[in-house]
CSV table of C-alpha atoms in Angstrom, one decimal:
chain,number,residue,atom,x,y,z
A,1,UNK,CA,0.1,-0.2,0.1
A,2,UNK,CA,2.8,2.5,1.0
A,3,UNK,CA,4.3,1.5,-2.4
A,4,UNK,CA,1.4,2.4,-4.5
A,5,UNK,CA,1.1,5.7,-2.6
A,6,UNK,CA,4.8,6.8,-3.1
A,7,UNK,CA,4.2,6.0,-6.7
A,8,UNK,CA,1.5,7.7,-7.2
A,9,UNK,CA,2.9,10.8,-5.6
A,10,UNK,CA,6.2,10.3,-7.8
A,11,UNK,CA,3.7,10.2,-10.8
A,12,UNK,CA,1.9,13.4,-9.8
A,13,UNK,CA,5.4,15.2,-9.5
A,14,UNK,CA,6.4,14.0,-12.8
A,15,UNK,CA,3.4,14.8,-14.7
A,16,UNK,CA,3.5,18.3,-13.3
A,17,UNK,CA,6.9,18.9,-14.0
A,18,UNK,CA,6.1,18.2,-17.6
A,19,UNK,CA,2.9,20.8,-17.3
A,20,UNK,CA,5.1,23.2,-16.4
A,21,UNK,CA,7.7,22.4,-19.1
A,22,UNK,CA,5.3,22.4,-21.7
A,23,UNK,CA,3.9,26.1,-20.9
A,24,UNK,CA,7.7,27.4,-21.1
A,25,UNK,CA,7.8,25.1,-24.1
A,26,UNK,CA,4.9,26.5,-25.7
A,27,UNK,CA,5.8,30.1,-24.8
A,28,UNK,CA,9.5,30.0,-26.3
A,29,UNK,CA,8.2,28.6,-29.4
A,30,UNK,CA,5.6,31.7,-29.7
A,31,UNK,CA,8.2,33.9,-29.1
A,32,UNK,CA,10.9,32.4,-31.8
A,33,UNK,CA,8.1,32.4,-34.0
A,34,UNK,CA,7.3,35.7,-33.4
A,35,UNK,CA,11.0,36.6,-33.6
A,36,UNK,CA,11.6,35.0,-37.0
A,37,UNK,CA,8.6,36.8,-38.5
A,38,UNK,CA,9.8,40.4,-37.1
A,39,UNK,CA,13.6,40.2,-36.6
A,40,UNK,CA,15.4,41.8,-39.6
A,41,UNK,CA,17.3,39.2,-40.1
A,42,UNK,CA,16.6,35.9,-38.6
A,43,UNK,CA,19.5,34.1,-40.0
A,44,UNK,CA,21.7,35.8,-37.6
A,45,UNK,CA,19.7,35.3,-34.3
A,46,UNK,CA,21.7,33.8,-31.4
A,47,UNK,CA,20.0,33.1,-28.4
A,48,UNK,CA,21.5,34.6,-25.2
A,49,UNK,CA,19.2,33.7,-22.1
A,50,UNK,CA,15.6,33.7,-21.5
A,51,UNK,CA,13.8,34.1,-18.3
A,52,UNK,CA,11.2,32.3,-16.4
A,53,UNK,CA,7.6,32.3,-17.6
A,54,UNK,CA,5.6,34.2,-15.2
A,55,UNK,CA,1.8,34.9,-15.0
A,56,UNK,CA,0.3,38.3,-15.5
A,57,UNK,CA,-2.6,39.3,-12.9
A,58,UNK,CA,-4.4,42.7,-13.4
A,59,UNK,CA,-2.9,45.4,-11.1
A,60,UNK,CA,-5.2,48.1,-8.7
A,61,UNK,CA,-4.3,50.7,-11.0
A,62,UNK,CA,-6.4,48.9,-13.8
A,63,UNK,CA,-9.4,48.9,-11.3
A,64,UNK,CA,-11.5,52.1,-12.9
A,65,UNK,CA,-13.4,52.7,-9.4
A,66,UNK,CA,-10.1,52.9,-7.5
A,67,UNK,CA,-8.8,54.9,-10.4
A,68,UNK,CA,-11.5,57.5,-10.5
A,69,UNK,CA,-11.1,57.3,-6.3
A,70,UNK,CA,-7.6,57.8,-6.5
A,71,UNK,CA,-8.2,61.1,-9.3
A,72,UNK,CA,-10.5,62.4,-6.9
A,73,UNK,CA,-8.2,62.4,-3.7
A,74,UNK,CA,-5.6,64.2,-5.8
A,75,UNK,CA,-8.5,66.6,-7.0
A,76,UNK,CA,-9.4,67.4,-3.7
A,77,UNK,CA,-5.5,67.5,-2.1
A,78,UNK,CA,-4.9,70.4,-4.6
A,79,UNK,CA,-8.3,72.0,-3.5
A,80,UNK,CA,-6.8,71.9,0.2
A,81,UNK,CA,-3.3,73.0,-0.8
A,82,UNK,CA,-4.8,76.0,-2.5
A,83,UNK,CA,-7.6,77.1,0.5
A,84,UNK,CA,-3.9,76.7,2.7
A,85,UNK,CA,-2.0,79.1,0.3
A,86,UNK,CA,-5.2,81.6,0.3
A,87,UNK,CA,-5.4,81.4,4.2
A,88,UNK,CA,-2.0,82.1,4.7
A,89,UNK,CA,-2.3,85.0,2.3
A,90,UNK,CA,-5.3,86.5,3.9
A,91,UNK,CA,-3.5,85.8,7.6
A,92,UNK,CA,-0.6,87.6,5.9
A,93,UNK,CA,-2.9,90.6,4.7
A,94,UNK,CA,-4.6,91.0,8.1
A,95,UNK,CA,-7.9,90.1,6.5
A,96,UNK,CA,-9.8,87.6,9.4
A,97,UNK,CA,-12.8,87.3,7.4
A,98,UNK,CA,-11.3,85.9,4.7
A,99,UNK,CA,-8.8,83.4,6.3
A,100,UNK,CA,-11.8,82.2,8.1
A,101,UNK,CA,-13.6,81.5,5.3
A,102,UNK,CA,-10.8,79.8,3.5
A,103,UNK,CA,-9.9,77.6,6.9
A,104,UNK,CA,-13.6,76.5,7.2
A,105,UNK,CA,-13.3,75.7,3.3
A,106,UNK,CA,-10.1,73.7,3.6
A,107,UNK,CA,-11.4,71.8,6.8
A,108,UNK,CA,-14.6,70.6,4.9
A,109,UNK,CA,-12.3,69.3,2.3
A,110,UNK,CA,-10.3,67.6,4.4
A,111,UNK,CA,-13.4,65.8,5.8
A,112,UNK,CA,-13.8,65.1,2.2
A,113,UNK,CA,-10.4,63.4,1.9
A,114,UNK,CA,-10.6,61.4,4.7
A,115,UNK,CA,-13.9,60.1,3.1
A,116,UNK,CA,-12.2,59.4,0.1
A,117,UNK,CA,-9.2,57.8,1.6
A,118,UNK,CA,-11.4,55.3,3.6
A,119,UNK,CA,-12.8,54.6,0.2
A,120,UNK,CA,-9.6,53.9,-1.4
A,121,UNK,CA,-8.7,51.7,1.4
A,122,UNK,CA,-11.7,49.5,1.2
A,123,UNK,CA,-11.5,49.2,-2.4
A,124,UNK,CA,-8.0,48.3,-2.1
A,125,UNK,CA,-8.9,45.3,0.3
A,126,UNK,CA,-11.8,44.1,-2.1
A,127,UNK,CA,-9.7,44.2,-5.3
A,128,UNK,CA,-8.8,40.9,-6.7
A,129,UNK,CA,-6.4,40.3,-9.1
A,130,UNK,CA,-7.4,38.3,-12.4
A,131,UNK,CA,-5.3,36.6,-14.2
A,132,UNK,CA,-4.7,37.8,-18.0
A,133,UNK,CA,-1.9,35.8,-19.1
A,134,UNK,CA,1.9,35.1,-19.2
A,135,UNK,CA,5.3,37.2,-20.1
A,136,UNK,CA,8.6,35.9,-20.5
A,137,UNK,CA,11.9,37.9,-20.9
A,138,UNK,CA,14.5,36.8,-23.5
A,139,UNK,CA,17.8,38.2,-24.4
A,140,UNK,CA,19.2,37.6,-28.1
A,141,UNK,CA,21.5,39.1,-30.4
A,142,UNK,CA,21.3,39.4,-34.2
A,143,UNK,CA,22.4,41.8,-37.3
A,144,UNK,CA,20.7,45.3,-37.1
A,145,UNK,CA,19.6,46.8,-40.7
A,146,UNK,CA,23.2,47.7,-40.9
A,147,UNK,CA,24.6,44.3,-40.5
A,148,UNK,CA,26.2,45.2,-37.2
A,149,UNK,CA,25.6,42.4,-34.6
A,150,UNK,CA,23.5,43.8,-31.7
A,151,UNK,CA,22.2,42.3,-28.1
A,152,UNK,CA,18.4,43.0,-27.5
A,153,UNK,CA,16.4,42.3,-24.6
A,154,UNK,CA,12.7,41.7,-25.0
A,155,UNK,CA,9.6,41.0,-22.8
A,156,UNK,CA,6.8,39.0,-24.6
A,157,UNK,CA,3.2,38.8,-23.4
A,158,UNK,CA,0.9,36.2,-24.2
A,159,UNK,CA,-2.5,35.2,-24.2
A,160,UNK,CA,-4.1,33.0,-21.6
A,161,UNK,CA,-4.1,30.1,-23.3
A,162,UNK,CA,-0.8,30.1,-24.6
A,163,UNK,CA,-1.4,30.1,-28.2
A,164,UNK,CA,-0.1,33.7,-29.4
A,165,UNK,CA,2.0,36.6,-28.5
A,166,UNK,CA,-0.1,39.4,-27.7
A,167,UNK,CA,2.7,42.2,-27.7
A,168,UNK,CA,6.6,42.2,-27.3
């Protein structure tokens, strides 16, 4: 019984290794096809190094609600700074009425800023990154359009199913 469990675990590890290798193999194959189609002189291509195949996930900056909250935060922050400057000017000029008015406005804006900050924190906690594809770095040499050998570093971006290069 113990041997059967050990064999099963070994087979599972080996099959997971093949799955991982096949994704990297697919990515390299797609990258090379892309290079073959786009390089000036494919015949001069020399591979230098390949990076790891990494997953791509959405980032909080791509979240529209969070992005609009950050925009609002920056806008209100600028208004608070403007009120602070106007308050200082009014105090310098001895205009207490205007100083109180701009100070009160800045306090109201600070409350709004606190609310926006709370919303940003809440949205940040709610954010769940979504898988959107893969990426892989590659360094290689090839001849440029003048025949000179150049070293290039490229990052390839692949779709979720590893069937095409989205960009490089």
